[in-house]
Amino acid sequence: MPCGGNSSEVCGAGNYLSVYSNGTVITYSPAVVQTTGLPGSWTYEGCYTEPGNGVHAFKYQIINTNNNSAHNCLSLCSEYGYPVGGMEYGDECYCGDAVDLTNANSTKQPDADCSMSCSGDPRYLCGAGNLLSIYTWTGTPLYTWHTPQGTAAGQYSLLIGGVVVPLITAQTITGKVTFLEKHGTGAPNSTGAYELTVSEVNNFTAAWRTMNGLKTDVFCSAGLTLPDKVGRQINVGGWSLSSTFGVRLYWPGGPTNDWQENVNELTLQNGRWYPSAMIMTDGAILVVGGESGSNGPPVPTLEILPYNGNPVVYLDFLNRTDPWNLYPFLAVLPSGGIFIAYYNEARILDENTFATTKTLPNIPGAVNNFLAGRTYPLEGTAVLMPQYAPYSAPLTVLICGGSTPYAGVALDNCVSTQPEAASPEWTIERMPSERVMPCISTLPDGTYLILNGALEGVAGFGLASTPNLNALLYDPTQPVGSRISIMASTIVARLYHSEAILLQDGRVMVSGSDPEDNINPEEYRVEVFTPPYLLSGLPQPNYTITNKDWAYGATISITITAGSTANLRVSLLGAESSTHGNSMGQRILFPAVSCAGSTCTITAPPNAHVCPPGWFQLFVLDGPTPSHSNYVRIGGDPSSLGNWPPYPDFDLPGV
C-alpha cells in the first residue's frame, strides 16, 4: 500500500507491516499471534479489553519502548511469579493474575482486534489501544501458598496493655524485655525506656518497670546484646545533635539495673541516625551508616567500638545510594568477610580493611521497577537461613518486602542468595500480598514468621497505608515457590515502628506502631503470636543445663527431663534487637547433638565466622515442639568488652 505522505514509498496494508532495513523494505505478511518461541510454559488465551480511561486491568505495567515482545514480557512475569501476562499498544507489558481480568470486567474479543505489532518483534502482535494480548502460565505452578486452618494457622492474642510505643525491643538474657521509646517528644508516658517482666503479664503493675538512665534521644538508633559475661545491651545513635553520638549501656539485673550514658565521656566518632550494628568475629562492635540526624546529610562511614584509635572508614557506596540505604543489613560470613545489603545492592567487605571483595548482582525489586529497595525508608526485612553442622553449606540470606522510591509501591516478593557462591544469583519468591515495613522473627524450628507492615507506601510517619494484618510462615526446607503458608491474622495495625522478637517460651512478641496517619492509632498493646508448634497439644520438652559459657568446638552436656530423645534436635538463636525491619544479632544454627539415655551432648559451633561471639537462646526440639530456652554464651568476650568503658559512672562486669 502506498504511503499517504509519499506515494512512492510502501507503508504495508491491513495486517501487513512494512519494515525497512538498510533502505530495503521487508514486508511481514501478516503479523501473527505469538505462540512459538515463548519462555517456559505460556499459552495464548486471546484478545481482552481494558477498562479504559487510563485504568488498567493489571497493577504492574512495564513500558518496553521499541523492545516489547511476548518473550520479553512473559519472561519478566514468570520470573516474578505472575501467571498471567499481557501486551498492549505495541510497547506495553502487563503482569498479574487471572482474577485481575475478572475484577476489571475484561471481555474476550476477536483475535484480529489485537492488531498492533510488537515493537521488539514486529512479526508478532502485542494488543492494540485498550486491548490486551493475554497469555497464561500452564506449566508447573509458579507458586503454591499453603492455607492451614485452625490451630495449624497459629494464633494472635493480647499479651499485656502497654505503657509506651516502642521504637526498639530486645529480650535480655534474664528473659525480660526492654522497650526504648522516642524520649522527650511529649507523647504520653514518654520516659525513654521500660522493662517488661513477661512472667508477670497478669499483674500490670509488677510487669512494667520504668527506667530513667537515658540522657539523650534513642529515636531511630541501633541495638545489640554484647558478648560480655552478663549480656549487657548497647544502644547507639539517635535523633539529633548529641543524641546521634549516643552510646548507652544496660546491665540486666546489675548494680544499677538501669541504662547508663554519659555523652561527655563515651560517644561515637560520627553522629548517626538510622545506623546498623553488628558483633564482629573478634567481639568488637561494628556500627555502619546512617544520617547526621533529623533528615540530615548522609554519614557514609563505619566505625568500631571500643574506640582504640581506629579511624572511621568512608564507604562510597553508602554515599551514592543515600537516602535509600539506612539500617543496612549486616552479617558475618562463615568463609570470612562481612555481608552488607543496602537499597537494592549487596556486597562483601573484608573484615579487616572493609574494602569490597565481591559485588553481588543488584537485588531484584518490583517486576516493573528495578529501583525498588529493601532498606529504610523503602524498608523490607532480612534474616539468615539456618546453618547446620558441619556448616559446610553456603550461607543463604533471605530478604522479604520493601518498596519503590517515590511511588511507594510495596513489594510482594522475597529474594534470597548465597553471597559466598562463586557466582551468586538472586532467587525470587512471590508473597501472597505486598508488604512494606515487615518484620521477620526466626523460630526455633528453623522456620520464619513474616508479619507487620503495610500494603502500600514507604516507612515514615503517615507515609504508608492499608495495614497488612496476616502473618506468613516461611519454611526453607520446602521447594522454592512452595515455602509460604498464610497464617492467622490480627486486628491490630502494625505499621511504622513495629517490632517482633522471639520469647523464651517459643512465642513471638509483637509490639509498636507509630503511624501518625490520622487513621490508625499509636499502638500501646503488646501481642503474642503463638506458632502452631505450641497449639498442637503436644507437650513441650524440657532440659537442664549447667554449662552456659561455651568455647568454640566444645562439647556440652544437657539432661532431658521431659520429652523423647529419639528425634531430638537443638537450635541456637542469636540475641536480637528489633527495629525498622532489622533484627540485629538474629541468627540460627543447628549444632550436632547425640543422646544416650536422658543425657545429650551438643558440639558447639567451631569458630567465630560460623557463629560470632555472643548470647544465644538454646532450644531443644522434640519433633516440631520446642522447649523453653536458656541463654548460653558462645565464644566468650574476645574484645574484653566486660572492661569497657573505663569510666567510674559505668558498671563493668569484668571478663
XYZ file of C-alpha atoms in Angstrom:
655
model
C 0.000 0.000 0.000
C 1.494 3.405 -0.944
C 2.275 5.769 1.956
C -0.190 8.616 2.296
C 2.556 11.260 2.535
C 4.728 9.798 -0.235
C 3.065 7.566 -2.778
C 6.426 6.281 -3.976
C 7.063 4.524 -0.626
C 5.457 1.372 0.748
C 3.563 1.508 4.057
C 2.187 -2.000 4.415
C -1.519 -2.840 4.327
C -4.211 -4.273 6.589
C -2.406 -6.682 8.943
C 0.725 -6.244 6.819
C 3.773 -4.417 8.179
C 6.493 -2.805 6.058
C 9.861 -2.826 7.859
C 12.914 -1.069 6.436
C 16.425 -2.500 6.828
C 19.350 -0.618 5.282
C 16.953 1.104 2.897
C 15.325 -2.129 1.745
C 11.669 -2.747 2.502
C 10.745 -6.115 4.038
C 7.039 -6.828 4.326
C 5.895 -9.165 7.116
C 2.689 -10.725 5.915
C 0.731 -10.825 8.146
C 1.760 -10.214 11.780
C 0.512 -13.098 13.921
C -0.238 -14.011 17.479
C 2.995 -15.248 19.038
C 2.654 -18.905 20.055
C 6.188 -20.091 19.297
C 9.409 -19.121 20.982
C 7.680 -18.292 24.275
C 9.657 -18.619 27.516
C 8.627 -21.621 29.605
C 5.047 -22.889 29.516
C 2.952 -19.962 28.331
C -0.263 -20.346 26.315
C -2.076 -17.695 24.302
C -5.576 -17.032 25.669
C -6.958 -14.313 23.440
C -7.576 -10.598 22.977
C -9.140 -8.933 26.039
C -10.500 -5.470 26.764
C -9.025 -2.950 29.193
C -11.288 -0.834 31.452
C -10.182 2.289 29.551
C -9.891 5.956 30.576
C -6.345 5.328 31.781
C -7.394 2.447 34.054
C -5.629 -0.893 33.543
C -6.666 -4.412 34.452
C -3.243 -5.240 35.882
C -1.315 -3.351 38.570
C 2.124 -3.925 37.064
C 2.895 -2.090 33.829
C 6.262 -2.204 32.064
C 6.918 0.066 29.091
C 9.361 -1.767 26.818
C 9.979 1.083 24.402
C 10.910 -0.334 20.994
C 11.678 -3.677 22.688
C 8.385 -5.308 23.587
C 7.581 -8.866 22.665
C 5.718 -11.781 24.160
C 9.059 -13.368 25.020
C 10.445 -10.280 26.803
C 7.227 -9.522 28.619
C 6.337 -13.043 29.741
C 9.887 -13.762 30.885
C 9.550 -10.939 33.400
C 6.098 -12.030 34.528
C 7.104 -15.621 35.257
C 10.395 -14.574 36.907
C 8.407 -12.581 39.478
C 5.723 -15.231 39.925
C 2.854 -13.764 37.899
C 0.936 -16.433 35.917
C -0.845 -14.017 33.557
C 0.847 -11.634 31.152
C -0.456 -9.285 28.513
C 0.821 -6.927 25.824
C -0.908 -3.738 24.734
C -0.324 -0.953 22.234
C 2.908 -2.465 20.930
C 5.207 -1.230 23.723
C 3.290 -2.101 26.893
C 3.716 -5.237 29.028
C 1.473 -6.183 31.981
C 1.796 -8.852 34.675
C -0.713 -10.171 37.171
C -3.290 -12.842 37.927
C -6.415 -14.183 36.236
C -8.545 -12.546 38.927
C -7.316 -9.149 37.732
C -9.134 -9.628 34.425
C -12.260 -10.711 36.263
C -12.148 -7.720 38.599
C -11.694 -5.385 35.621
C -14.691 -6.940 33.806
C -12.435 -7.647 30.833
C -14.128 -9.445 27.961
C -12.673 -11.535 25.166
C -12.714 -10.010 21.685
C -11.862 -11.383 18.238
C -8.146 -12.061 17.930
C -7.954 -9.763 14.909
C -8.816 -6.764 17.128
C -5.407 -7.063 18.799
C -3.691 -5.929 15.616
C -0.657 -3.883 16.714
C 2.730 -5.419 16.093
C 5.164 -5.853 18.964
C 7.750 -3.082 18.976
C 10.559 -5.536 19.704
C 9.462 -8.199 17.209
C 7.147 -6.802 14.519
C 6.314 -10.244 13.171
C 4.023 -10.743 16.152
C 1.050 -8.979 17.716
C 1.019 -7.059 21.011
C -2.577 -5.958 21.535
C -3.940 -2.600 20.455
C -5.363 0.532 22.054
C -7.163 -0.622 25.261
C -6.818 -4.232 24.110
C -4.510 -6.860 25.625
C -2.989 -9.950 24.023
C -3.276 -12.283 27.020
C -1.132 -15.322 27.859
C -1.324 -17.657 30.879
C 1.257 -19.893 32.513
C 0.266 -23.561 32.116
C 3.366 -25.346 33.388
C 4.342 -26.306 36.919
C 2.732 -23.660 39.158
C 4.957 -20.663 39.740
C 3.993 -20.728 43.436
C 1.874 -22.653 45.895
C 0.701 -20.867 49.024
C -0.454 -23.148 51.806
C -3.523 -22.195 53.837
C -3.519 -24.116 57.139
C -6.685 -23.862 59.195
C -7.488 -23.689 62.889
C -4.591 -24.119 65.278
C -2.337 -25.027 62.342
C -2.506 -21.357 61.340
C -1.195 -20.129 64.690
C -2.923 -17.557 66.823
C -2.639 -13.894 67.798
C -3.573 -12.886 71.343
C -3.118 -9.937 73.687
C -0.113 -10.293 75.978
C -0.484 -7.110 78.007
C -1.536 -3.499 77.688
C 1.486 -1.337 77.017
C 2.814 1.851 78.599
C 4.863 3.139 75.690
C 5.086 2.953 71.892
C 8.500 1.308 71.487
C 10.968 2.029 68.731
C 13.238 -0.885 69.581
C 12.675 -4.046 71.621
C 15.148 -6.658 72.827
C 14.949 -9.592 75.190
C 17.628 -9.636 77.870
C 19.392 -12.847 78.853
C 17.223 -12.800 82.006
C 14.093 -13.166 79.850
C 12.857 -9.642 80.496
C 12.244 -7.349 77.512
C 13.495 -3.778 77.123
C 11.365 -1.178 75.348
C 13.053 2.016 74.136
C 10.973 4.996 73.030
C 11.495 8.407 71.446
C 12.385 10.362 74.541
C 11.154 13.838 75.362
C 8.703 14.283 72.479
C 5.672 14.903 74.660
C 3.993 11.565 73.931
C 2.056 10.035 76.822
C 4.277 8.116 79.255
C 7.357 9.101 77.242
C 10.102 8.244 79.720
C 12.512 6.791 77.169
C 12.730 3.233 78.491
C 10.729 0.475 80.176
C 11.352 -3.157 81.014
C 8.683 -5.870 80.794
C 8.775 -8.954 83.017
C 6.940 -11.442 80.789
C 6.204 -13.818 83.672
C 4.183 -11.036 85.378
C 1.859 -10.111 82.499
C -1.196 -10.899 84.640
C -0.097 -8.186 87.083
C 0.219 -4.953 85.123
C 1.967 -3.028 87.887
C 4.506 -5.759 88.553
C 5.087 -6.396 84.845
C 6.287 -2.915 83.878
C 9.330 -1.141 85.282
C 10.276 2.431 84.427
C 13.936 3.058 83.571
C 15.444 6.519 83.914
C 19.078 6.317 82.879
C 18.875 7.629 79.307
C 20.329 11.090 78.785
C 19.749 11.540 75.039
C 17.085 10.589 72.497
C 17.183 6.999 71.199
C 14.818 7.801 68.311
C 15.861 5.537 65.397
C 19.010 4.099 66.953
C 20.669 0.663 66.774
C 20.911 -2.046 69.425
C 22.726 -5.271 70.283
C 23.365 -7.694 73.117
C 27.073 -7.712 73.945
C 29.124 -10.909 74.325
C 30.321 -9.886 77.776
C 29.595 -12.297 80.614
C 26.403 -10.542 81.795
C 24.885 -9.873 78.373
C 24.732 -6.097 78.590
C 22.618 -4.368 75.973
C 24.063 -1.492 73.964
C 22.207 1.237 72.090
C 23.956 3.645 69.698
C 22.944 6.672 67.644
C 19.741 8.668 67.841
C 17.653 11.603 66.772
C 19.689 14.811 66.618
C 22.647 16.774 67.985
C 24.338 14.906 70.863
C 21.777 12.076 70.601
C 23.287 10.947 67.303
C 26.609 10.328 69.078
C 24.969 8.460 71.965
C 26.365 5.179 73.341
C 24.145 3.693 76.055
C 24.635 0.511 78.110
C 22.350 -1.606 80.286
C 23.386 -4.455 82.592
C 20.213 -6.529 83.201
C 19.881 -7.033 86.938
C 23.232 -5.332 87.501
C 24.268 -2.999 90.321
C 22.365 -0.039 88.886
C 19.873 -2.114 86.857
C 19.286 0.822 84.522
C 20.617 2.368 81.355
C 23.860 4.280 81.756
C 25.027 7.077 79.491
C 27.468 9.997 79.626
C 27.899 11.856 76.352
C 30.856 13.762 77.801
C 32.810 10.505 78.179
C 31.513 7.918 75.720
C 30.350 8.736 72.193
C 30.502 7.567 68.614
C 33.062 9.203 66.344
C 30.338 10.112 63.829
C 26.824 11.089 64.828
C 24.345 8.618 63.328
C 20.581 8.475 62.826
C 19.263 5.128 61.451
C 22.548 3.162 61.756
C 23.022 -0.607 61.975
C 25.258 -2.509 64.388
C 26.814 -5.974 64.438
C 29.191 -8.040 66.595
C 32.299 -8.928 64.575
C 34.321 -12.124 64.830
C 36.744 -10.511 67.307
C 33.855 -9.479 69.553
C 34.106 -5.777 68.724
C 31.068 -3.723 67.724
C 30.697 -2.577 64.113
C 28.469 0.478 63.550
C 27.541 1.307 59.947
C 25.830 4.112 58.069
C 23.042 6.482 58.939
C 22.412 10.167 58.510
C 23.591 13.085 60.600
C 20.230 13.410 62.305
C 16.739 14.739 61.605
C 16.828 14.056 57.833
C 20.328 15.487 57.573
C 23.192 14.635 55.197
C 24.388 11.020 54.930
C 27.022 9.543 57.204
C 28.533 7.052 54.714
C 31.059 5.585 57.124
C 31.613 2.736 59.540
C 33.384 2.693 62.886
C 34.312 0.224 65.607
C 33.630 0.190 69.331
C 35.509 0.168 71.637
C 37.405 3.076 70.097
C 41.152 2.313 70.152
C 42.369 4.972 67.732
C 40.801 3.119 64.802
C 39.543 5.704 62.293
C 36.151 5.803 60.632
C 36.096 4.198 57.187
C 34.418 6.002 54.285
C 32.052 3.870 52.172
C 31.428 5.431 48.779
C 28.537 3.107 48.017
C 26.580 4.403 51.031
C 27.185 7.972 49.923
C 25.997 7.141 46.412
C 22.789 5.408 47.490
C 21.634 7.855 50.174
C 18.819 8.209 51.318
C 17.639 4.686 50.432
C 20.268 2.696 52.371
C 19.536 3.316 56.075
C 19.605 0.466 58.596
C 21.658 -1.708 56.177
C 21.549 -5.465 56.719
C 24.837 -6.886 58.083
C 26.127 -10.423 58.637
C 29.397 -12.210 59.357
C 30.028 -14.851 56.689
C 31.325 -18.355 57.511
C 34.025 -18.137 54.845
C 35.186 -14.737 56.091
C 34.126 -11.212 55.347
C 31.035 -9.167 56.096
C 27.866 -9.225 54.003
C 26.109 -5.885 53.643
C 22.832 -5.204 51.813
C 21.602 -1.643 51.295
C 18.973 -0.133 48.970
C 18.966 -2.559 46.009
C 22.636 -3.561 46.239
C 24.756 -6.027 48.188
C 28.462 -6.763 48.560
C 31.054 -8.473 50.749
C 33.582 -6.428 52.727
C 36.957 -7.545 54.009
C 36.586 -7.850 57.782
C 39.912 -6.113 58.444
C 40.205 -3.381 55.817
C 36.489 -3.111 54.937
C 37.404 -2.928 51.263
C 34.928 -4.531 48.883
C 35.963 -8.080 47.962
C 32.865 -9.029 45.968
C 29.992 -7.061 44.472
C 26.821 -9.094 44.133
C 24.237 -8.644 41.370
C 21.671 -5.977 42.179
C 18.816 -7.174 44.353
C 15.649 -7.689 42.291
C 12.863 -5.281 43.145
C 9.441 -4.943 41.554
C 8.648 -6.534 38.219
C 8.125 -3.031 36.806
C 10.786 -1.112 38.767
C 14.317 -2.410 39.340
C 14.977 0.623 41.565
C 12.785 -0.815 44.310
C 14.773 -1.189 47.515
C 14.905 -3.226 50.715
C 16.336 -0.945 53.431
C 14.823 2.070 55.177
C 12.856 4.038 54.085
C 11.821 1.508 51.455
C 12.119 -0.993 54.317
C 11.954 -4.696 53.883
C 13.361 -7.188 56.378
C 16.176 -9.738 56.293
C 17.328 -12.923 58.030
C 19.986 -15.578 57.648
C 18.729 -19.052 56.749
C 19.600 -21.892 59.159
C 23.184 -23.112 59.420
C 23.525 -26.855 60.049
C 26.503 -28.753 61.392
C 29.066 -29.376 59.967
C 28.417 -25.926 58.470
C 29.814 -26.798 55.052
C 26.842 -25.459 53.050
C 26.985 -21.835 51.864
C 25.068 -19.369 53.996
C 21.792 -18.133 52.477
C 20.411 -14.622 53.030
C 16.640 -14.050 52.794
C 15.153 -10.567 52.281
C 11.387 -10.000 52.161
C 9.286 -6.991 51.240
C 10.282 -3.422 50.532
C 9.005 -0.655 48.294
C 9.741 1.587 45.328
C 11.206 5.091 45.583
C 8.748 7.980 45.284
C 5.755 5.894 44.107
C 5.694 3.769 47.262
C 4.504 0.568 45.560
C 5.154 -2.134 48.165
C 6.857 -5.333 47.024
C 5.167 -8.728 47.077
C 8.259 -10.907 46.976
C 11.114 -12.381 48.957
C 14.572 -12.789 47.445
C 17.450 -14.990 48.547
C 21.064 -15.550 47.614
C 24.241 -17.280 48.751
C 26.823 -14.479 48.899
C 29.772 -16.888 49.200
C 28.909 -18.779 45.991
C 31.304 -18.286 43.085
C 28.616 -16.529 41.043
C 25.757 -15.626 43.389
C 22.333 -15.067 41.905
C 19.067 -13.915 43.476
C 16.061 -16.240 43.651
C 12.672 -14.509 43.637
C 9.694 -15.968 45.524
C 6.340 -14.257 45.335
C 4.444 -13.499 48.563
C 0.634 -13.604 48.774
C 0.427 -9.818 49.212
C 2.518 -6.666 49.190
C 4.394 -5.771 52.357
C 6.460 -2.732 53.343
C 7.786 -2.267 56.916
C 7.534 -6.003 57.729
C 9.372 -7.900 60.449
C 10.765 -11.440 60.372
C 11.129 -13.476 63.535
C 13.254 -16.615 63.382
C 11.535 -19.558 65.088
C 13.376 -22.355 66.940
C 12.343 -24.993 64.379
C 14.142 -23.126 61.575
C 11.047 -21.510 60.043
C 10.407 -17.776 59.828
C 7.380 -15.706 60.796
C 6.810 -12.737 58.476
C 4.401 -10.176 59.918
C 3.515 -6.494 60.404
C 3.715 -3.746 57.809
C 1.516 -2.175 55.163
C 0.244 -2.961 51.692
C 1.494 0.287 50.185
C 3.763 3.225 50.862
C 7.182 3.640 52.462
C 8.415 3.813 56.047
C 7.883 7.016 57.966
C 5.150 8.911 59.733
C 1.969 8.876 57.627
C 3.720 7.509 54.539
C 2.182 4.020 54.421
C -1.420 2.871 54.324
C -3.619 -0.220 54.458
C -2.180 -2.442 57.211
C -1.196 -5.978 56.258
C -2.853 -7.894 59.098
C -1.987 -11.513 58.345
C 1.175 -13.414 59.236
C 3.104 -15.689 56.895
C 5.236 -18.695 57.749
C 8.289 -19.304 55.554
C 9.735 -22.833 55.602
C 13.130 -23.102 53.864
C 13.008 -26.926 53.914
C 10.283 -26.836 51.238
C 10.880 -26.336 47.491
C 11.269 -22.778 46.217
C 7.821 -21.434 45.371
C 6.143 -23.630 47.961
C 7.633 -22.283 51.179
C 4.972 -19.803 52.313
C 1.879 -20.531 54.400
C -0.803 -17.924 55.056
C -1.295 -17.872 58.804
C -3.639 -16.205 61.297
C -4.492 -12.507 61.197
C -4.537 -9.799 63.842
C -6.933 -6.902 64.345
C -4.084 -4.567 65.328
C -2.408 -2.423 62.668
C 1.369 -2.698 62.990
C 2.843 -0.006 60.787
C 5.820 2.340 61.239
C 7.894 1.490 64.330
C 6.601 -2.022 64.921
C 8.715 -4.911 66.186
C 8.719 -8.694 66.608
C 11.047 -10.780 68.802
C 11.156 -14.417 69.888
C 10.418 -15.078 73.558
C 11.955 -17.884 75.592
C 8.713 -19.879 75.546
C 8.728 -20.039 71.716
C 6.074 -17.372 71.134
C 6.703 -14.179 69.163
C 6.103 -10.876 70.938
C 4.633 -8.226 68.615
C 4.671 -4.565 69.609
C 4.601 -0.988 68.451
C 3.103 1.078 65.642
C 3.507 4.815 65.365
C 1.888 5.670 62.029
C 0.593 9.196 62.704
C -1.601 8.760 59.643
C -4.827 10.089 61.235
C -6.363 6.657 60.699
C -4.584 4.126 62.859
C -3.650 4.906 66.466
C -0.284 4.885 68.147
C -0.263 1.309 69.385
C 0.422 0.526 73.035
C -0.993 -3.010 73.074
C 1.531 -5.847 73.157
C 0.504 -9.060 71.407
C 1.982 -12.501 71.029
C 1.768 -14.791 68.027
C 1.623 -18.427 69.121
C 3.021 -20.685 66.371
C 1.320 -23.984 65.552
C 4.007 -25.993 67.347
C 2.610 -24.708 70.665
C -1.041 -25.316 69.721
C -0.769 -28.951 68.637
C -1.472 -30.347 72.077
C 1.943 -31.978 72.214
C 3.826 -31.281 75.460
C 6.899 -29.099 75.311
C 10.159 -30.906 76.058
C 12.358 -29.702 78.869
C 16.034 -29.889 79.796
C 18.569 -28.767 82.346
C 21.997 -27.354 81.621
C 24.928 -26.430 83.841
C 27.500 -25.044 81.414
C 26.169 -21.856 79.835
C 29.542 -20.462 78.742
C 30.748 -22.357 75.667
C 34.094 -22.355 73.934
C 34.149 -22.931 70.190
C 34.137 -26.648 69.350
C 33.464 -27.671 72.973
C 31.083 -30.476 73.920
C 28.316 -29.622 76.368
C 26.010 -31.998 78.192
C 22.334 -31.367 78.853
C 19.814 -33.570 80.646
C 16.415 -34.128 79.074
C 13.774 -34.003 81.820
C 10.689 -34.186 79.584
C 10.209 -35.399 76.024
C 11.736 -38.025 73.780
C 15.349 -38.090 72.612
C 14.559 -40.309 69.608
C 14.377 -37.426 67.111
C 15.806 -34.690 69.256
C 17.256 -31.544 67.706
C 18.686 -28.415 69.275
C 18.803 -24.913 67.856
C 20.720 -21.779 68.806
C 19.139 -18.379 68.111
C 21.173 -15.200 68.455
C 20.015 -12.496 70.861
C 18.249 -9.862 68.761
C 17.235 -6.195 68.835
C 14.259 -5.431 66.608
C 13.680 -2.085 64.925
C 12.637 -0.896 61.461
C 12.563 -4.417 59.986
C 16.143 -5.020 61.097
C 16.684 -7.686 63.791
C 20.298 -7.016 64.694
C 22.061 -10.113 66.016
C 19.475 -12.570 64.694
C 20.998 -15.863 63.503
C 20.049 -19.562 63.844
C 22.292 -22.639 63.993
C 21.535 -26.343 64.404
C 24.613 -27.857 66.072
C 25.481 -31.548 66.155
C 23.849 -33.437 69.045
C 23.845 -37.058 70.197
C 21.988 -38.706 73.077
C 22.486 -41.658 75.383
C 19.541 -42.172 77.665
C 18.440 -38.790 79.004
C 21.885 -37.216 78.533
C 22.564 -35.409 75.269
C 25.871 -33.969 74.100
C 25.964 -30.826 71.965
C 29.000 -29.812 69.939
C 29.395 -26.050 69.973
C 29.909 -24.237 66.640
C 33.543 -24.392 65.506
C 34.569 -20.756 65.122
C 33.578 -17.093 65.136
C 32.868 -16.946 61.413
C 30.191 -19.617 61.663
C 28.977 -18.196 64.975
C 30.097 -14.707 66.025
C 30.695 -14.437 69.781
C 27.572 -13.669 71.750
C 24.494 -14.891 73.568
C 22.117 -17.431 72.040
C 18.807 -18.971 73.066
C 19.241 -22.758 73.298
C 16.087 -24.660 72.390
C 15.545 -28.443 72.474
C 13.020 -29.731 69.931
C 11.029 -32.941 70.292
C 9.745 -33.317 66.743
C 8.235 -29.915 65.901
C 7.803 -28.783 69.510
C 10.425 -26.572 71.193
C 11.290 -26.342 74.856
C 11.642 -23.134 76.786
C 15.094 -21.735 76.082
C 18.113 -20.979 78.193
C 20.578 -18.294 77.164
C 24.122 -19.564 76.592
C 27.220 -17.607 75.618
C 29.387 -18.863 72.762
C 32.906 -17.659 72.019
C 33.478 -15.597 75.144
C 34.400 -11.926 75.170
C 37.480 -11.693 72.902
C 37.500 -7.872 72.828
C 37.228 -7.640 76.639
C 34.039 -5.612 76.450
C 33.432 -6.501 80.086
C 36.138 -3.956 80.990
C 34.687 -1.261 78.732
C 34.067 1.658 79.005
C 36.726 2.558 81.609
C 34.756 5.265 83.397
C 33.602 5.223 87.028
C 29.975 6.029 86.203
C 29.546 2.806 84.155
C 29.046 -0.576 85.856
C 31.625 -3.054 84.499
C 31.164 -6.829 84.852
C 34.791 -7.661 84.024
C 35.913 -10.516 81.784
